[in-house]
Tab-separated table of C-alpha atoms in Angstrom:
chain	number	residue	atom	x	y	z
A	980	MET	CA	-0.213	0.117	-0.120
A	981	THR	CA	0.710	3.634	-0.787
A	982	LEU	CA	-1.049	6.716	-1.767
A	983	VAL	CA	-1.545	8.707	-4.903
A	984	ILE	CA	-2.397	12.118	-4.479
A	985	ALA	CA	-4.699	12.929	-7.418
A	986	GLY	CA	-6.109	16.183	-8.418
A	987	GLU	CA	-9.561	16.579	-9.924
A	988	ARG	CA	-7.584	19.324	-12.682
A	989	SER	CA	-4.384	21.265	-12.663
A	990	GLY	CA	-4.007	24.047	-9.952
A	991	VAL	CA	-6.229	22.441	-6.964
A	992	GLY	CA	-3.350	22.124	-4.619
A	993	LYS	CA	-1.715	18.716	-5.346
A	994	THR	CA	1.847	19.806	-4.440
A	995	THR	CA	0.739	21.778	-1.343
A	996	VAL	CA	-1.287	18.627	0.222
A	997	THR	CA	1.765	16.396	-1.039
A	998	LEU	CA	4.201	18.737	0.601
A	999	THR	CA	2.135	19.200	3.811
A	1000	LEU	CA	1.934	15.260	4.124
A	1001	LEU	CA	5.828	14.879	3.633
A	1002	ALA	CA	6.649	17.488	6.169
A	1003	SER	CA	4.682	15.854	8.471
A	1004	LEU	CA	5.786	12.557	8.590
A	1005	ARG	CA	9.477	13.711	8.578
A	1006	ARG	CA	8.529	15.796	11.573
A	1007	ARG	CA	7.520	12.430	12.883
A	1008	ASP	CA	10.961	10.957	11.645
A	1009	ARG	CA	9.312	8.841	9.449
A	1010	LEU	CA	11.546	7.474	6.766
A	1011	VAL	CA	9.617	8.431	3.255
A	1012	GLN	CA	10.373	7.925	-0.410
A	1013	SER	CA	8.397	10.384	-2.733
A	1014	PHE	CA	7.556	9.665	-6.306
A	1015	LYS	CA	6.226	12.292	-9.311
A	1016	VAL	CA	4.202	11.185	-11.742
A	1017	GLY	CA	5.380	12.657	-15.460
A	1018	PRO	CA	8.604	14.330	-16.482
A	1019	ASP	CA	8.376	17.398	-14.135
A	1020	TYR	CA	11.744	18.473	-12.344
A	1021	ILE	CA	10.788	21.099	-10.235
A	1022	ASP	CA	8.360	19.493	-7.840
A	1023	PRO	CA	10.753	16.447	-7.268
A	1024	MET	CA	13.106	19.045	-5.904
A	1025	PHE	CA	10.657	20.013	-3.243
A	1026	HIS	CA	10.155	16.521	-2.311
A	1027	GLN	CA	13.848	15.828	-1.919
A	1028	HIS	CA	14.213	18.878	0.191
A	1029	VAL	CA	11.713	17.564	2.602
A	1030	THR	CA	12.487	13.925	2.355
A	1031	GLY	CA	15.920	14.164	2.133
A	1032	ARG	CA	15.714	11.293	-0.594
A	1033	ALA	CA	15.816	11.639	-4.379
A	1034	CYS	CA	12.480	11.805	-5.531
A	1035	ARG	CA	11.867	9.372	-8.417
A	1036	ASN	CA	9.537	10.205	-11.807
A	1037	LEU	CA	7.280	7.858	-12.756
A	1038	ASP	CA	6.749	8.415	-16.677
A	1039	PRO	CA	5.522	5.465	-18.919
A	1040	VAL	CA	6.312	7.810	-22.128
A	1041	LEU	CA	9.923	8.685	-21.049
A	1042	THR	CA	10.328	4.894	-19.778
A	1043	SER	CA	7.741	2.193	-20.149
A	1044	GLU	CA	4.890	0.691	-17.755
A	1045	ALA	CA	7.651	-1.972	-17.099
A	1046	TYR	CA	10.335	0.621	-15.746
A	1047	VAL	CA	7.687	2.424	-14.032
A	1048	GLN	CA	6.383	-1.036	-11.965
A	1049	GLN	CA	10.354	-1.718	-11.365
A	1050	CYS	CA	11.256	1.727	-10.452
A	1051	PHE	CA	8.537	1.957	-7.843
A	1052	ALA	CA	9.091	-1.516	-6.282
A	1053	CYS	CA	12.731	-1.165	-6.254
A	1054	HIS	CA	12.610	2.494	-4.051
A	1055	SER	CA	9.149	2.255	-1.918
A	1056	GLN	CA	10.826	-0.836	-0.304
A	1057	LEU	CA	13.517	1.063	1.154
A	1058	SER	CA	11.537	3.248	2.792
A	1059	GLU	CA	8.939	2.916	5.729
A	1060	TYR	CA	6.280	4.793	3.692
A	1061	ALA	CA	5.540	6.004	0.286
A	1062	LEU	CA	4.032	8.870	-1.393
A	1063	VAL	CA	3.232	9.460	-5.213
A	1064	GLU	CA	2.350	12.924	-6.579
A	1065	GLY	CA	-0.122	12.618	-9.842
A	1066	VAL	CA	0.007	15.019	-12.676
A	1067	MET	CA	-2.626	17.524	-13.644
A	1068	GLY	CA	-5.987	15.976	-13.651
A	1069	LEU	CA	-6.948	12.179	-12.268
A	1070	PHE	CA	-7.173	11.096	-15.872
A	1071	ASP	CA	-5.197	13.902	-18.085
A	1072	GLY	CA	-2.829	11.731	-20.267
A	1073	ILE	CA	-2.382	11.198	-23.772
A	1074	GLY	CA	-3.095	8.913	-26.638
A	1075	HIS	CA	-0.841	6.043	-27.124
A	1076	GLY	CA	-0.251	3.169	-29.804
A	1077	LYS	CA	-3.674	1.754	-30.937
A	1078	GLU	CA	-5.930	3.508	-28.753
A	1079	LYS	CA	-4.463	6.973	-30.033
A	1080	GLN	CA	-7.970	7.905	-30.907
A	1081	LYS	CA	-10.070	5.749	-28.127
A	1082	SER	CA	-8.165	6.363	-24.798
A	1083	THR	CA	-6.358	9.920	-23.757
A	1084	ASP	CA	-5.162	8.642	-20.370
A	1085	PHE	CA	-1.820	6.940	-20.760
A	1086	ALA	CA	0.768	8.362	-18.735
A	1087	SER	CA	-2.238	10.221	-16.564
A	1088	THR	CA	-2.190	9.539	-13.043
A	1089	ALA	CA	-5.154	7.135	-13.092
A	1090	HIS	CA	-2.668	5.308	-15.489
A	1091	ILE	CA	0.084	5.320	-13.153
A	1092	ALA	CA	-2.638	4.301	-10.008
A	1093	ARG	CA	-3.729	1.422	-12.132
A	1094	LEU	CA	-0.279	-0.033	-13.110
A	1095	LEU	CA	0.881	-0.229	-9.795
A	1096	ASP	CA	-2.277	-0.854	-8.206
A	1097	LEU	CA	-2.433	1.929	-5.568
A	1098	PRO	CA	-5.371	3.473	-4.192
A	1099	VAL	CA	-6.002	7.515	-4.948
A	1100	VAL	CA	-6.744	10.238	-2.474
A	1101	LEU	CA	-8.657	12.916	-4.725
A	1102	VAL	CA	-7.649	17.033	-3.680
A	1103	ILE	CA	-11.035	19.075	-4.485
A	1104	ASP	CA	-10.595	23.006	-4.507
A	1105	CYS	CA	-13.435	24.009	-3.086
A	1106	SER	CA	-12.818	27.763	-3.170
A	1107	ARG	CA	-15.465	28.328	-5.368
A	1108	LEU	CA	-18.258	25.464	-4.477
A	1109	SER	CA	-20.244	23.904	-1.445
A	1110	GLY	CA	-22.877	21.477	-2.589
A	1111	SER	CA	-21.606	20.472	-5.886
A	1112	VAL	CA	-18.432	18.921	-3.935
A	1113	ALA	CA	-20.488	15.604	-4.326
A	1114	ALA	CA	-21.038	15.760	-7.768
A	1115	ILE	CA	-17.399	16.262	-8.511
A	1116	ALA	CA	-16.446	13.772	-6.173
A	1117	HIS	CA	-18.934	11.166	-7.448
A	1118	GLY	CA	-17.764	11.694	-10.991
A	1119	TYR	CA	-14.103	10.998	-10.284
A	1120	GLN	CA	-15.187	7.856	-8.120
A	1121	SER	CA	-17.407	6.229	-10.580
A	1122	PHE	CA	-15.600	7.175	-13.837
A	1123	ASP	CA	-13.235	4.439	-13.892
A	1124	PRO	CA	-14.215	1.391	-11.729
A	1125	ARG	CA	-10.653	0.118	-11.770
A	1126	ILE	CA	-9.627	3.230	-9.921
A	1127	LYS	CA	-10.173	3.149	-5.839
A	1128	ILE	CA	-10.878	6.538	-4.671
A	1129	ALA	CA	-9.587	5.909	-0.892
A	1130	GLY	CA	-10.794	9.410	0.233
A	1131	VAL	CA	-10.959	12.957	-0.520
A	1132	VAL	CA	-8.983	16.246	0.626
A	1133	LEU	CA	-10.689	19.104	0.821
A	1134	ASN	CA	-8.515	22.219	0.202
A	1135	ARG	CA	-8.942	26.015	0.409
A	1136	VAL	CA	-11.909	25.535	2.405
A	1137	GLY	CA	-12.756	29.039	3.622
A	1138	SER	CA	-15.120	28.438	7.262
A	1139	ASP	CA	-16.448	26.367	9.393
A	1140	ARG	CA	-19.868	27.321	7.855
A	1141	HIS	CA	-18.281	26.412	4.470
A	1142	LEU	CA	-17.038	22.981	5.786
A	1143	SER	CA	-19.900	21.885	6.962
A	1144	LEU	CA	-21.915	22.666	3.864
A	1145	LEU	CA	-18.943	20.303	1.753
A	1146	LYS	CA	-19.420	17.743	4.671
A	1147	ASP	CA	-23.150	17.145	3.924
A	1148	SER	CA	-23.130	17.124	0.585
A	1149	LEU	CA	-20.379	14.451	0.780
A	1150	GLU	CA	-22.080	12.367	3.494
A	1151	THR	CA	-24.233	10.450	0.629
A	1152	LEU	CA	-21.370	9.136	-1.117
A	1153	GLN	CA	-19.926	7.598	2.041
A	1154	LEU	CA	-16.244	9.097	0.819
A	1155	PRO	CA	-13.726	9.426	3.600
A	1156	ILE	CA	-12.847	12.928	4.167
A	1157	LEU	CA	-9.141	12.501	4.946
A	1158	GLY	CA	-7.724	15.666	5.042
A	1159	VAL	CA	-9.220	19.465	5.467
A	1160	LEU	CA	-7.078	22.566	4.446
A	1161	ARG	CA	-8.138	25.928	4.992
A	1162	ARG	CA	-7.032	29.045	2.869
A	1163	GLN	CA	-3.479	29.958	3.683
A	1164	ASP	CA	-2.311	33.471	3.296
A	1165	ASN	CA	0.904	32.484	4.897
A	1166	ILE	CA	1.871	29.517	2.772
A	1167	THR	CA	2.995	30.244	-0.945
A	1168	ILE	CA	5.298	28.741	-3.184
A	1169	PRO	CA	6.121	31.364	-5.341
A	1170	ASP	CA	6.465	30.593	-9.321
A	1171	ARG	CA	7.621	32.163	-12.751
A	1172	HIS	CA	7.446	31.464	-16.313
A	1173	LEU	CA	8.049	27.386	-16.354
A	1174	GLY	CA	6.515	26.892	-13.094
A	1175	LEU	CA	7.553	27.001	-9.416
A	1176	VAL	CA	10.704	28.779	-8.451
A	1177	PRO	CA	13.047	25.958	-7.600
A	1178	THR	CA	14.638	25.402	-4.122
A	1179	ALA	CA	17.820	26.445	-4.424
A	1180	GLU	CA	16.380	30.152	-5.188
A	1181	LEU	CA	14.310	30.160	-1.702
A	1182	PRO	CA	16.327	31.168	1.277
A	1183	GLN	CA	13.210	30.971	3.307
A	1184	LEU	CA	12.200	27.654	2.487
A	1185	ASN	CA	12.968	25.668	5.671
A	1186	ALA	CA	10.673	28.232	7.086
A	1187	LEU	CA	7.862	27.382	4.699
A	1188	ILE	CA	8.408	23.530	4.952
A	1189	ASP	CA	8.213	24.114	8.900
A	1190	ARG	CA	4.572	25.957	8.358
A	1191	LEU	CA	3.648	23.132	6.073
A	1192	ALA	CA	4.561	20.524	8.606
A	1193	ASP	CA	2.446	22.337	11.381
A	1194	LEU	CA	-0.578	22.591	9.274
A	1195	GLY	CA	0.029	18.901	8.351
A	1196	ASP	CA	-0.159	17.978	12.065
A	1197	THR	CA	-3.881	18.689	11.865
A	1198	CYS	CA	-5.292	19.000	8.867
A	1199	PHE	CA	-5.307	15.339	8.265
A	1200	ASP	CA	-6.986	12.299	9.197
A	1201	TRP	CA	-3.836	10.326	10.451
A	1202	GLN	CA	-5.534	7.339	12.053
A	1203	ARG	CA	-6.782	6.586	8.500
A	1204	LEU	CA	-3.725	7.775	6.640
A	1205	LEU	CA	-0.754	6.076	8.071
A	1206	PRO	CA	-1.937	2.686	7.383
A	1207	LEU	CA	-2.623	3.528	3.600
A	1208	LEU	CA	1.026	5.163	3.251
A	1209	LYS	CA	2.668	2.180	4.492
A	1210	SER	CA	5.005	0.527	2.148
A	1211	GLU	CA	4.966	-2.875	1.681
A	1212	PRO	CA	6.761	-5.312	-0.338
A	1213	LEU	CA	5.590	-5.880	-3.853
A	1214	PRO	CA	6.855	-9.079	-5.180
A	1215	HIS	CA	4.406	-9.430	-7.934
A	1216	PHE	CA	6.755	-6.362	-9.624
A	1217	PRO	CA	9.936	-7.247	-11.496
A	1218	SER	CA	13.047	-5.658	-9.921
A	1219	PHE	CA	15.789	-3.582	-11.693
A	1220	PRO	CA	18.034	-5.629	-14.150
A	1221	THR	CA	21.098	-6.847	-12.479
A	1222	LEU	CA	23.171	-6.270	-15.403
A	1223	ARG	CA	24.459	-2.811	-14.615
A	1224	GLU	CA	27.253	-3.493	-12.502
A	1225	ALA	CA	28.713	-5.806	-15.364
A	1226	LYS	CA	28.457	-3.471	-18.183
A	1227	ALA	CA	30.570	-0.771	-16.103
A	1228	THR	CA	33.576	0.399	-17.737
A	1229	SER	CA	36.584	-1.459	-17.592
A	1230	SER	CA	38.763	1.320	-17.036
A	1231	SER	CA	41.185	0.965	-13.969
A	1232	SER	CA	40.379	4.345	-13.191
A	1233	PRO	CA	36.840	6.019	-13.040
A	1234	VAL	CA	35.538	8.090	-16.010
A	1235	ARG	CA	35.057	11.811	-14.336
A	1236	ILE	CA	31.943	13.568	-15.485
A	1237	ALA	CA	31.729	17.289	-14.557
A	1238	ILE	CA	28.087	17.668	-13.937
A	1239	ALA	CA	26.755	21.453	-13.450
A	1240	ARG	CA	24.588	22.118	-10.643
A	1241	ASP	CA	23.495	25.204	-9.385
A	1242	ARG	CA	20.837	27.944	-9.643
A	1243	ALA	CA	20.961	27.604	-13.325
A	1244	PHE	CA	21.513	24.167	-13.996
A	1245	ASN	CA	19.626	21.963	-11.846
A	1246	PHE	CA	17.027	20.027	-14.283
A	1247	TYR	CA	18.134	16.330	-13.626
A	1248	TYR	CA	16.574	12.792	-13.580
A	1249	GLN	CA	18.219	11.412	-10.605
A	1250	ASP	CA	17.999	7.789	-12.376
A	1251	ASN	CA	20.250	9.248	-14.919
A	1252	LEU	CA	22.833	10.270	-12.635
A	1253	ASP	CA	22.610	6.913	-11.155
A	1254	LEU	CA	23.198	5.015	-14.388
A	1255	LEU	CA	26.313	6.561	-14.595
A	1256	GLN	CA	27.739	5.832	-11.717
A	1257	GLN	CA	26.289	2.328	-11.913
A	1258	LEU	CA	28.388	2.448	-15.318
A	1259	GLY	CA	31.617	3.154	-13.869
A	1260	ALA	CA	31.480	7.010	-13.772
A	1261	GLU	CA	32.542	9.417	-10.989
A	1262	LEU	CA	30.275	12.334	-10.907
A	1263	VAL	CA	32.093	15.729	-9.989
A	1264	PHE	CA	29.627	18.513	-9.397
A	1265	TRP	CA	30.324	22.220	-9.791
A	1266	SER	CA	28.978	25.436	-10.928
A	1267	PRO	CA	29.341	27.886	-13.622
A	1268	LEU	CA	27.973	30.394	-11.636
A	1269	GLU	CA	30.466	30.651	-8.792
A	1270	ASP	CA	33.152	28.142	-9.759
A	1271	ALA	CA	36.799	29.466	-11.360
A	1272	GLY	CA	37.046	26.929	-13.687
A	1273	ILE	CA	35.772	23.210	-14.831
A	1274	PRO	CA	36.996	20.659	-12.359
A	1275	LYS	CA	40.128	19.490	-12.916
A	1276	ASP	CA	40.737	15.546	-13.980
A	1277	VAL	CA	37.407	15.235	-15.836
A	1278	GLN	CA	37.119	13.674	-19.255
A	1279	GLY	CA	33.141	15.051	-20.070
A	1280	MET	CA	30.996	17.545	-19.000
A	1281	TYR	CA	26.926	17.121	-18.756
A	1282	PHE	CA	25.034	20.379	-18.499
A	1283	GLY	CA	21.466	19.645	-17.771
A	1284	GLY	CA	18.320	21.870	-18.265
A	1285	GLY	CA	17.333	24.586	-15.615
A	1286	PHE	CA	17.146	28.145	-15.402
A	1287	PRO	CA	20.257	30.086	-17.467
A	1288	GLU	CA	18.096	33.058	-18.757
A	1289	VAL	CA	17.356	33.833	-15.057
A	1290	PHE	CA	21.411	34.284	-14.228
A	1291	ALA	CA	22.450	35.164	-17.550
A	1292	GLN	CA	24.207	38.345	-16.241
A	1293	GLN	CA	26.178	36.308	-13.771
A	1294	LEU	CA	27.001	33.730	-16.323
A	1295	ALA	CA	28.072	36.045	-18.865
A	1296	GLU	CA	30.451	37.656	-16.050
A	1297	ASN	CA	31.875	34.668	-15.420
A	1298	ILE	CA	34.213	34.827	-18.471
A	1299	ASN	CA	37.143	32.539	-17.273
A	1300	VAL	CA	34.540	29.779	-17.046
A	1301	ARG	CA	32.764	30.412	-20.525
A	1302	ASP	CA	36.355	30.178	-22.112
A	1303	ALA	CA	37.210	26.931	-20.277
A	1304	VAL	CA	34.156	25.382	-21.410
A	1305	LYS	CA	34.667	26.417	-25.086
A	1306	THR	CA	38.347	25.302	-25.133
A	1307	ALA	CA	37.440	22.137	-23.531
A	1308	ILE	CA	34.591	21.358	-26.041
A	1309	LEU	CA	36.746	22.510	-29.125
A	1310	GLN	CA	39.677	20.356	-28.239
A	1311	GLY	CA	37.410	17.353	-27.883
A	1312	MET	CA	35.847	17.097	-24.781
A	1313	PRO	CA	32.400	15.174	-24.865
A	1314	THR	CA	29.601	16.928	-23.780
A	1315	VAL	CA	26.031	16.638	-23.073
A	1316	ALA	CA	23.960	19.716	-22.903
A	1317	GLU	CA	20.101	19.661	-22.721
A	1318	CYS	CA	17.677	22.766	-22.841
A	1319	GLY	CA	19.081	25.224	-20.328
A	1320	GLY	CA	22.481	23.626	-21.011
A	1321	LEU	CA	22.046	23.891	-24.987
A	1322	MET	CA	21.418	27.769	-24.125
A	1323	TYR	CA	24.873	27.972	-22.286
A	1324	LEU	CA	26.371	26.608	-25.206
A	1325	CYS	CA	25.085	29.429	-27.684
A	1326	GLU	CA	26.813	32.796	-28.615
A	1327	GLN	CA	24.224	34.325	-26.708
A	1328	ILE	CA	21.310	34.349	-24.276
A	1329	ILE	CA	18.750	37.268	-25.360
A	1330	ASP	CA	16.450	37.894	-21.945
A	1331	PHE	CA	12.798	38.488	-21.836
A	1332	GLU	CA	14.052	42.230	-22.052
A	1333	GLY	CA	15.688	41.974	-25.125
A	1334	LYS	CA	18.941	42.170	-23.531
A	1335	PRO	CA	22.114	39.945	-24.808
A	1336	TRP	CA	24.394	38.338	-22.504
A	1337	SER	CA	27.383	36.219	-23.940
A	1338	MET	CA	27.384	32.624	-23.080
A	1339	ALA	CA	30.013	29.608	-23.911
A	1340	GLY	CA	29.822	30.254	-27.762
A	1341	VAL	CA	30.270	26.608	-29.043
A	1342	LEU	CA	27.407	26.706	-31.009
A	1343	PRO	CA	26.552	29.451	-33.837
A	1344	THR	CA	23.438	30.385	-32.737
A	1345	SER	CA	21.279	32.789	-29.876
A	1346	ALA	CA	18.977	31.459	-27.415
A	1347	VAL	CA	16.048	34.320	-27.813
A	1348	MET	CA	13.702	34.232	-24.849
A	1349	GLY	CA	9.893	34.976	-25.732
A	1350	GLY	CA	6.103	34.428	-24.490
A	1351	ARG	CA	5.419	31.202	-26.565
A	1352	LEU	CA	5.666	28.147	-24.589
A	1353	THR	CA	6.822	24.894	-26.368
A	1354	LEU	CA	5.695	21.743	-24.589
A	1355	GLY	CA	5.010	18.615	-25.002
A	1356	TYR	CA	6.329	15.027	-25.434
A	1357	ARG	CA	8.406	14.153	-28.488
A	1358	ARG	CA	9.511	11.302	-30.599
A	1359	ALA	CA	12.623	12.074	-31.912
A	1360	VAL	CA	14.161	10.030	-34.855
A	1361	ALA	CA	18.147	10.580	-34.890
A	1362	LEU	CA	19.136	11.615	-38.612
A	1363	GLN	CA	22.940	11.104	-37.709
A	1364	ASP	CA	25.586	9.250	-35.591
A	1365	ASN	CA	25.970	11.531	-32.484
A	1366	LEU	CA	27.362	11.583	-29.240
A	1367	LEU	CA	24.533	9.548	-27.677
A	1368	VAL	CA	22.801	7.584	-30.642
A	1369	LYS	CA	23.386	6.201	-33.633
A	1370	ALA	CA	21.519	7.359	-36.987
A	1371	ASN	CA	17.710	6.131	-37.571
A	1372	THR	CA	17.442	5.606	-33.190
A	1373	THR	CA	14.094	6.081	-32.012
A	1374	VAL	CA	13.988	8.246	-28.254
A	1375	TYR	CA	11.238	9.777	-26.697
A	1376	GLY	CA	11.755	12.813	-24.418
A	1377	HIS	CA	10.063	15.861	-23.462
A	1378	GLU	CA	10.400	19.578	-24.383
A	1379	PHE	CA	9.267	22.414	-21.858
A	1380	HIS	CA	11.040	26.025	-22.909
A	1381	ARG	CA	10.366	29.919	-23.774
A	1382	SER	CA	13.273	30.296	-25.766
A	1383	HIS	CA	13.941	29.615	-29.408
A	1384	LEU	CA	17.328	29.659	-31.404
A	1385	THR	CA	18.097	32.245	-34.173
A	1386	PHE	CA	19.557	29.452	-36.419
A	1387	THR	CA	18.950	26.185	-36.581
A	1388	PRO	CA	21.470	23.606	-36.774
A	1389	THR	CA	23.054	21.820	-39.954
A	1390	PRO	CA	22.493	19.043	-40.097
A	1391	PRO	CA	20.259	18.483	-36.953
A	1392	LEU	CA	20.635	15.777	-34.600
A	1393	PHE	CA	16.620	14.821	-35.025
A	1394	GLU	CA	13.461	14.883	-36.657
A	1395	THR	CA	10.829	15.341	-33.918
A	1396	SER	CA	7.041	14.618	-34.085
A	1397	ARG	CA	4.391	14.940	-30.990
A	1398	TYR	CA	4.440	11.492	-29.177
A	1399	ASP	CA	0.450	11.175	-29.619
A	1400	CYS	CA	0.151	11.757	-33.418
A	1401	ASP	CA	2.375	11.798	-36.474
A	1402	GLU	CA	2.421	15.693	-36.233
A	1403	ASN	CA	5.873	17.318	-37.433
A	1404	MET	CA	7.467	19.145	-34.889
A	1405	GLY	CA	10.503	19.855	-37.427
A	1406	CYS	CA	14.155	19.440	-36.931
A	1407	GLU	CA	16.325	20.152	-33.939
A	1408	GLY	CA	19.452	19.129	-31.972
A	1409	TRP	CA	23.519	20.332	-32.634
A	1410	GLY	CA	26.112	17.621	-33.065
A	1411	LEU	CA	28.649	19.954	-34.128
A	1412	PRO	CA	31.539	19.513	-33.101
A	1413	ALA	CA	30.950	15.706	-32.708
A	1414	ASN	CA	31.900	15.476	-29.471
A	1415	VAL	CA	28.652	17.509	-28.593
A	1416	TYR	CA	25.084	16.645	-27.959
A	1417	ALA	CA	22.753	19.475	-27.711
A	1418	SER	CA	18.919	19.396	-27.737
A	1419	TYR	CA	16.040	20.963	-26.216
A	1420	VAL	CA	14.440	17.275	-25.829
A	1421	HIS	CA	15.162	16.129	-22.041
A	1422	LEU	CA	15.576	12.309	-22.188
A	1423	HIS	CA	15.549	9.916	-19.360
A	1424	TRP	CA	17.846	7.115	-19.799
A	1425	GLY	CA	16.327	4.290	-17.616
A	1426	GLU	CA	15.050	2.121	-20.684
A	1427	SER	CA	18.013	3.283	-22.817
A	1428	GLU	CA	21.552	2.396	-20.646
A	1429	GLU	CA	23.199	1.992	-24.172
A	1430	ILE	CA	22.503	5.951	-24.187
A	1431	PRO	CA	24.952	6.555	-20.691
A	1432	GLN	CA	27.298	3.473	-22.158
A	1433	GLN	CA	27.655	5.492	-25.392
A	1434	PHE	CA	28.628	8.543	-23.499
A	1435	LEU	CA	31.235	6.974	-21.495
A	1436	LYS	CA	32.711	5.478	-24.253
A	1437	GLU	CA	33.387	8.525	-25.947
A	1438	CYS	CA	34.524	9.833	-22.365
A	1439	LEU	CA	36.826	6.667	-22.206
A	1440	LYS	CA	38.714	7.614	-25.474
A	1441	VAL	CA	39.603	11.171	-23.600
A	1442	ALA	CA	40.684	9.405	-20.203
A	1443	SER	CA	43.111	6.906	-22.632
A	1444	SER	CA	44.312	9.650	-24.472
A	1445	GLY	CA	45.871	11.389	-21.644
A	1446	THR	CA	44.899	14.860	-23.103
A	1447	TRP	CA	43.118	15.941	-19.945
A	1448	ILE	CA	45.268	16.390	-16.567
């Protein structure tokens, strides 16, 4: 058993409810493992800050249904309690395979609940309703008989009278009310153009988590919740493959990979980092914002996504690092750069005010911030051999950005299309120099161990050459 926290739509307070539960559990010194449905990076940062354990993404598009089950089984059994935060509304997903035109809940919270055979707690935003809450709850309760609704959490309740009306309406459904959260003026997580502001940029975050824990201690029916949150062995789910250690690099000394991780670059799937380590790499974390240069004795670089546009001035002013990154790449350093990392390798980032900031200058293009959001799952077919995959390989990823490039690569890395239909989304991605992989498409490597293996293979060539000391 454990619980899935679902919403009746986006914006109802799933993340607040999830963090409140996690904060209260940690205050009780409970060891808890969290999961997040979908490709999101930022919500898992908040989970990890509260629990002290890396949150794991459950996304059958980026990985597979089997991987979702394996990931959940592996990590949930290492903790006393477990909790899954959903995505969007309970049944909001995408079309898939032969069912494209018949089903739209693939990769939805409901899909994950069915895959893992977990009960769901439905969060309802009650700020603009009273008696109608029963119609909403009944609809979600009866829509898919395979989904077990364990109860509801009533969020943004305005007063005792308001709560009384809500309870009276729900009484006929015999659906447990597992929590009641009143409207909170002193609990606000700031957001901006791509969602919540990441944890590293919130100096008052610990105080906020304390307030959430205080709230959680009083607003939930813990007598009912704790048994549902208990993590139990799941013998019917397959465990992770055991071949990863055997596939580790044979080098006598590990390949050292410089991982850019600071306020500008922090979008990484923990599973990707784990895979690199399991395949023999040593991860060296560093900051393009704060450090004076690239870490010593590394044979590869990995720039994840993030918010380089927010810190463009500071990145631009760290000239020594920009020059060192460019020099290393032009001399053959294998480098992976996703989304924000791609932007950093451009000649410039042009911010929302139209002001240009110089970047590493590896790619002959500029990243221009704008109002248009590029969002969605992608099917990407490699048009050439590159640092990570061979030509004609199909990978599945996710785009989420408000920038565009002034020049397109020639030739590009990928031809992309939407995951749930054949709509062509154009070509993208830079593979020149040949030791660079730069793309807007975020990849999860869990089902594609050949990707980090290929990256480390190229890094080993650098290590064996003795070029980098």
